[in-house]
């Protein structure tokens, strides 16, 4: 139902609470995933600096790994709230979980100095984060209800 305003036109119906929650969770998730993508690019820069001889960059690269773990954990929480509290889509949760699992494998490969795994996995993670960042605008949309329209 729409309310009639003073000039005789009708105003759109107010957003319900679930829609507001879903959009808020979607915005939080989007900010976190944009930050993850930026952190991954920063990780690549730090790795390049380390390989060029700036050995202090390795410590910052390790801090970046911890930061991306924390960001992805927060993104999983936001995506879970989006999915189950806001009745949103499932892909944000799955993409954040997949990136967190890849991040853990990446951390292990880096700690073990397995560069033949660490570098290609890092490239794949950057690509995945960019794909999510390009699609994240749609994270706050409602889940499909199964009806065809």
PDB file of C-alpha atoms in Angstrom:
ATOM      1  CA  UNK A   1       0.000   0.000   0.000  1.00  0.00           C
ATOM      2  CA  UNK A   2       1.250   3.471  -0.696  1.00  0.00           C
ATOM      3  CA  UNK A   3       0.434   6.622   1.228  1.00  0.00           C
ATOM      4  CA  UNK A   4      -0.980   9.711  -0.441  1.00  0.00           C
ATOM      5  CA  UNK A   5       1.081  12.837   0.045  1.00  0.00           C
ATOM      6  CA  UNK A   6      -0.080  16.465   0.125  1.00  0.00           C
ATOM      7  CA  UNK A   7       0.250  17.073  -3.641  1.00  0.00           C
ATOM      8  CA  UNK A   8      -2.026  14.142  -4.482  1.00  0.00           C
ATOM      9  CA  UNK A   9       0.744  11.819  -5.652  1.00  0.00           C
ATOM     10  CA  UNK A  10       1.432   8.547  -3.993  1.00  0.00           C
ATOM     11  CA  UNK A  11       4.628   7.851  -2.105  1.00  0.00           C
ATOM     12  CA  UNK A  12       6.351   4.473  -2.345  1.00  0.00           C
ATOM     13  CA  UNK A  13       5.711   2.136   0.560  1.00  0.00           C
ATOM     14  CA  UNK A  14       8.200   2.296   3.391  1.00  0.00           C
ATOM     15  CA  UNK A  15      10.888  -0.356   3.453  1.00  0.00           C
ATOM     16  CA  UNK A  16      10.175  -3.147   5.834  1.00  0.00           C
ATOM     17  CA  UNK A  17      12.637  -4.026   8.595  1.00  0.00           C
ATOM     18  CA  UNK A  18      13.983  -7.118   6.809  1.00  0.00           C
ATOM     19  CA  UNK A  19      14.807  -5.123   3.673  1.00  0.00           C
ATOM     20  CA  UNK A  20      16.636  -2.495   5.735  1.00  0.00           C
ATOM     21  CA  UNK A  21      18.588  -5.195   7.591  1.00  0.00           C
ATOM     22  CA  UNK A  22      19.455  -6.986   4.357  1.00  0.00           C
ATOM     23  CA  UNK A  23      20.712  -3.781   2.755  1.00  0.00           C
ATOM     24  CA  UNK A  24      22.724  -2.843   5.856  1.00  0.00           C
ATOM     25  CA  UNK A  25      24.337  -6.281   6.011  1.00  0.00           C
ATOM     26  CA  UNK A  26      24.987  -6.084   2.271  1.00  0.00           C
ATOM     27  CA  UNK A  27      26.746  -2.718   2.676  1.00  0.00           C
ATOM     28  CA  UNK A  28      28.908  -4.004   5.533  1.00  0.00           C
ATOM     29  CA  UNK A  29      29.782  -7.098   3.499  1.00  0.00           C
ATOM     30  CA  UNK A  30      30.612  -4.944   0.461  1.00  0.00           C
ATOM     31  CA  UNK A  31      32.961  -2.683   2.439  1.00  0.00           C
ATOM     32  CA  UNK A  32      34.706  -5.712   3.930  1.00  0.00           C
ATOM     33  CA  UNK A  33      35.132  -7.437   0.571  1.00  0.00           C
ATOM     34  CA  UNK A  34      36.422  -4.261  -1.107  1.00  0.00           C
ATOM     35  CA  UNK A  35      38.931  -4.000   1.731  1.00  0.00           C
ATOM     36  CA  UNK A  36      39.929  -7.652   1.281  1.00  0.00           C
ATOM     37  CA  UNK A  37      40.593  -7.042  -2.420  1.00  0.00           C
ATOM     38  CA  UNK A  38      42.732  -3.999  -1.565  1.00  0.00           C
ATOM     39  CA  UNK A  39      44.584  -5.971   1.110  1.00  0.00           C
ATOM     40  CA  UNK A  40      45.335  -8.708  -1.417  1.00  0.00           C
ATOM     41  CA  UNK A  41      46.761  -6.180  -3.862  1.00  0.00           C
ATOM     42  CA  UNK A  42      48.833  -4.766  -1.015  1.00  0.00           C
ATOM     43  CA  UNK A  43      50.080  -8.268  -0.260  1.00  0.00           C
ATOM     44  CA  UNK A  44      51.280  -8.628  -3.848  1.00  0.00           C
ATOM     45  CA  UNK A  45      53.126  -5.306  -3.625  1.00  0.00           C
ATOM     46  CA  UNK A  46      54.768  -6.315  -0.351  1.00  0.00           C
ATOM     47  CA  UNK A  47      55.793  -9.688  -1.799  1.00  0.00           C
ATOM     48  CA  UNK A  48      57.358  -7.930  -4.765  1.00  0.00           C
ATOM     49  CA  UNK A  49      59.240  -5.572  -2.468  1.00  0.00           C
ATOM     50  CA  UNK A  50      60.525  -8.515  -0.444  1.00  0.00           C
ATOM     51  CA  UNK A  51      61.684 -10.335  -3.576  1.00  0.00           C
ATOM     52  CA  UNK A  52      63.429  -7.132  -4.690  1.00  0.00           C
ATOM     53  CA  UNK A  53      65.509  -7.095  -1.527  1.00  0.00           C
ATOM     54  CA  UNK A  54      63.491  -5.057   0.966  1.00  0.00           C
ATOM     55  CA  UNK A  55      63.436  -7.638   3.724  1.00  0.00           C
ATOM     56  CA  UNK A  56      61.310  -5.558   6.111  1.00  0.00           C
ATOM     57  CA  UNK A  57      58.458  -6.028   3.642  1.00  0.00           C
ATOM     58  CA  UNK A  58      58.219  -9.684   4.711  1.00  0.00           C
ATOM     59  CA  UNK A  59      57.109  -8.675   8.200  1.00  0.00           C
ATOM     60  CA  UNK A  60      54.476  -6.355   6.722  1.00  0.00           C
ATOM     61  CA  UNK A  61      53.436  -9.168   4.368  1.00  0.00           C
ATOM     62  CA  UNK A  62      52.840 -11.355   7.432  1.00  0.00           C
ATOM     63  CA  UNK A  63      50.804  -8.588   9.084  1.00  0.00           C
ATOM     64  CA  UNK A  64      48.780  -8.320   5.873  1.00  0.00           C
ATOM     65  CA  UNK A  65      48.009 -12.032   6.068  1.00  0.00           C
ATOM     66  CA  UNK A  66      46.679 -11.584   9.599  1.00  0.00           C
ATOM     67  CA  UNK A  67      44.659  -8.549   8.518  1.00  0.00           C
ATOM     68  CA  UNK A  68      43.079 -10.421   5.620  1.00  0.00           C
ATOM     69  CA  UNK A  69      42.189 -13.299   7.982  1.00  0.00           C
ATOM     70  CA  UNK A  70      40.420 -10.861  10.313  1.00  0.00           C
ATOM     71  CA  UNK A  71      38.639  -9.090   7.458  1.00  0.00           C
ATOM     72  CA  UNK A  72      37.432 -12.373   5.986  1.00  0.00           C
ATOM     73  CA  UNK A  73      36.217 -13.619   9.362  1.00  0.00           C
ATOM     74  CA  UNK A  74      34.200 -10.399   9.758  1.00  0.00           C
ATOM     75  CA  UNK A  75      32.918 -10.818   6.180  1.00  0.00           C
ATOM     76  CA  UNK A  76      31.723 -14.336   7.024  1.00  0.00           C
ATOM     77  CA  UNK A  77      29.824 -12.982  10.028  1.00  0.00           C
ATOM     78  CA  UNK A  78      28.278 -10.215   7.899  1.00  0.00           C
ATOM     79  CA  UNK A  79      27.404 -12.700   5.141  1.00  0.00           C
ATOM     80  CA  UNK A  80      25.853 -15.105   7.660  1.00  0.00           C
ATOM     81  CA  UNK A  81      23.719 -12.283   9.053  1.00  0.00           C
ATOM     82  CA  UNK A  82      22.826 -11.271   5.503  1.00  0.00           C
ATOM     83  CA  UNK A  83      21.785 -14.805   4.617  1.00  0.00           C
ATOM     84  CA  UNK A  84      20.027 -16.035   7.728  1.00  0.00           C
ATOM     85  CA  UNK A  85      18.853 -12.872   9.490  1.00  0.00           C
ATOM     86  CA  UNK A  86      18.200 -10.754   6.425  1.00  0.00           C
ATOM     87  CA  UNK A  87      17.000 -13.627   4.195  1.00  0.00           C
ATOM     88  CA  UNK A  88      19.573 -12.667   1.567  1.00  0.00           C
ATOM     89  CA  UNK A  89      21.532 -14.697  -0.945  1.00  0.00           C
ATOM     90  CA  UNK A  90      23.892 -17.551  -0.136  1.00  0.00           C
ATOM     91  CA  UNK A  91      26.795 -16.677  -2.471  1.00  0.00           C
ATOM     92  CA  UNK A  92      28.277 -13.942  -0.225  1.00  0.00           C
ATOM     93  CA  UNK A  93      28.689 -16.452   2.609  1.00  0.00           C
ATOM     94  CA  UNK A  94      30.172 -19.118   0.345  1.00  0.00           C
ATOM     95  CA  UNK A  95      32.569 -16.706  -1.359  1.00  0.00           C
ATOM     96  CA  UNK A  96      33.852 -15.312   1.949  1.00  0.00           C
ATOM     97  CA  UNK A  97      34.245 -18.848   3.313  1.00  0.00           C
ATOM     98  CA  UNK A  98      36.107 -19.992   0.186  1.00  0.00           C
ATOM     99  CA  UNK A  99      38.459 -17.007   0.369  1.00  0.00           C
ATOM    100  CA  UNK A 100      39.085 -17.616   4.074  1.00  0.00           C
ATOM    101  CA  UNK A 101      39.918 -21.272   3.436  1.00  0.00           C
ATOM    102  CA  UNK A 102      42.204 -20.285   0.561  1.00  0.00           C
ATOM    103  CA  UNK A 103      43.761 -17.670   2.830  1.00  0.00           C
ATOM    104  CA  UNK A 104      44.535 -20.341   5.421  1.00  0.00           C
ATOM    105  CA  UNK A 105      46.143 -22.552   2.777  1.00  0.00           C
ATOM    106  CA  UNK A 106      48.051 -19.495   1.563  1.00  0.00           C
ATOM    107  CA  UNK A 107      49.292 -18.744   5.084  1.00  0.00           C
ATOM    108  CA  UNK A 108      50.469 -22.337   5.501  1.00  0.00           C
ATOM    109  CA  UNK A 109      52.231 -22.394   2.143  1.00  0.00           C
ATOM    110  CA  UNK A 110      53.938 -19.092   2.920  1.00  0.00           C
ATOM    111  CA  UNK A 111      55.067 -20.221   6.362  1.00  0.00           C
ATOM    112  CA  UNK A 112      56.447 -23.415   4.819  1.00  0.00           C
ATOM    113  CA  UNK A 113      58.165 -21.356   2.067  1.00  0.00           C
ATOM    114  CA  UNK A 114      56.363 -23.332  -0.650  1.00  0.00           C
ATOM    115  CA  UNK A 115      56.549 -20.560  -3.220  1.00  0.00           C
ATOM    116  CA  UNK A 116      55.429 -22.884  -6.023  1.00  0.00           C
ATOM    117  CA  UNK A 117      52.041 -23.032  -4.240  1.00  0.00           C
ATOM    118  CA  UNK A 118      52.080 -19.680  -2.435  1.00  0.00           C
ATOM    119  CA  UNK A 119      52.448 -17.451  -5.502  1.00  0.00           C
ATOM    120  CA  UNK A 120      49.863 -19.091  -7.831  1.00  0.00           C
ATOM    121  CA  UNK A 121      47.378 -19.385  -4.960  1.00  0.00           C
ATOM    122  CA  UNK A 122      47.891 -15.705  -4.209  1.00  0.00           C
ATOM    123  CA  UNK A 123      47.153 -14.812  -7.837  1.00  0.00           C
ATOM    124  CA  UNK A 124      44.006 -16.957  -7.760  1.00  0.00           C
ATOM    125  CA  UNK A 125      42.894 -15.323  -4.512  1.00  0.00           C
ATOM    126  CA  UNK A 126      43.345 -11.848  -5.981  1.00  0.00           C
ATOM    127  CA  UNK A 127      41.291 -12.885  -9.008  1.00  0.00           C
ATOM    128  CA  UNK A 128      38.580 -14.325  -6.748  1.00  0.00           C
ATOM    129  CA  UNK A 129      38.504 -11.209  -4.587  1.00  0.00           C
ATOM    130  CA  UNK A 130      38.176  -9.009  -7.688  1.00  0.00           C
ATOM    131  CA  UNK A 131      35.277 -11.135  -8.976  1.00  0.00           C
ATOM    132  CA  UNK A 132      33.528 -10.830  -5.616  1.00  0.00           C
ATOM    133  CA  UNK A 133      34.238  -7.085  -5.488  1.00  0.00           C
ATOM    134  CA  UNK A 134      32.720  -6.640  -8.950  1.00  0.00           C
ATOM    135  CA  UNK A 135      29.606  -8.547  -7.927  1.00  0.00           C
ATOM    136  CA  UNK A 136      29.297  -7.366  -4.328  1.00  0.00           C
ATOM    137  CA  UNK A 137      26.872  -4.594  -5.261  1.00  0.00           C
ATOM    138  CA  UNK A 138      24.171  -7.262  -5.536  1.00  0.00           C
ATOM    139  CA  UNK A 139      24.884  -8.861  -2.147  1.00  0.00           C
ATOM    140  CA  UNK A 140      22.012  -7.058  -0.398  1.00  0.00           C
ATOM    141  CA  UNK A 141      19.351  -8.312  -2.799  1.00  0.00           C
ATOM    142  CA  UNK A 142      16.794 -10.806  -1.527  1.00  0.00           C
ATOM    143  CA  UNK A 143      17.290 -14.525  -2.048  1.00  0.00           C
ATOM    144  CA  UNK A 144      15.451 -16.102  -4.951  1.00  0.00           C
ATOM    145  CA  UNK A 145      12.071 -17.355  -3.853  1.00  0.00           C
ATOM    146  CA  UNK A 146      11.869 -20.051  -6.466  1.00  0.00           C
ATOM    147  CA  UNK A 147       9.102 -18.345  -8.455  1.00  0.00           C
ATOM    148  CA  UNK A 148       9.790 -17.602 -12.079  1.00  0.00           C
ATOM    149  CA  UNK A 149       9.179 -14.001 -13.035  1.00  0.00           C
TER     150      UNK A 149
END
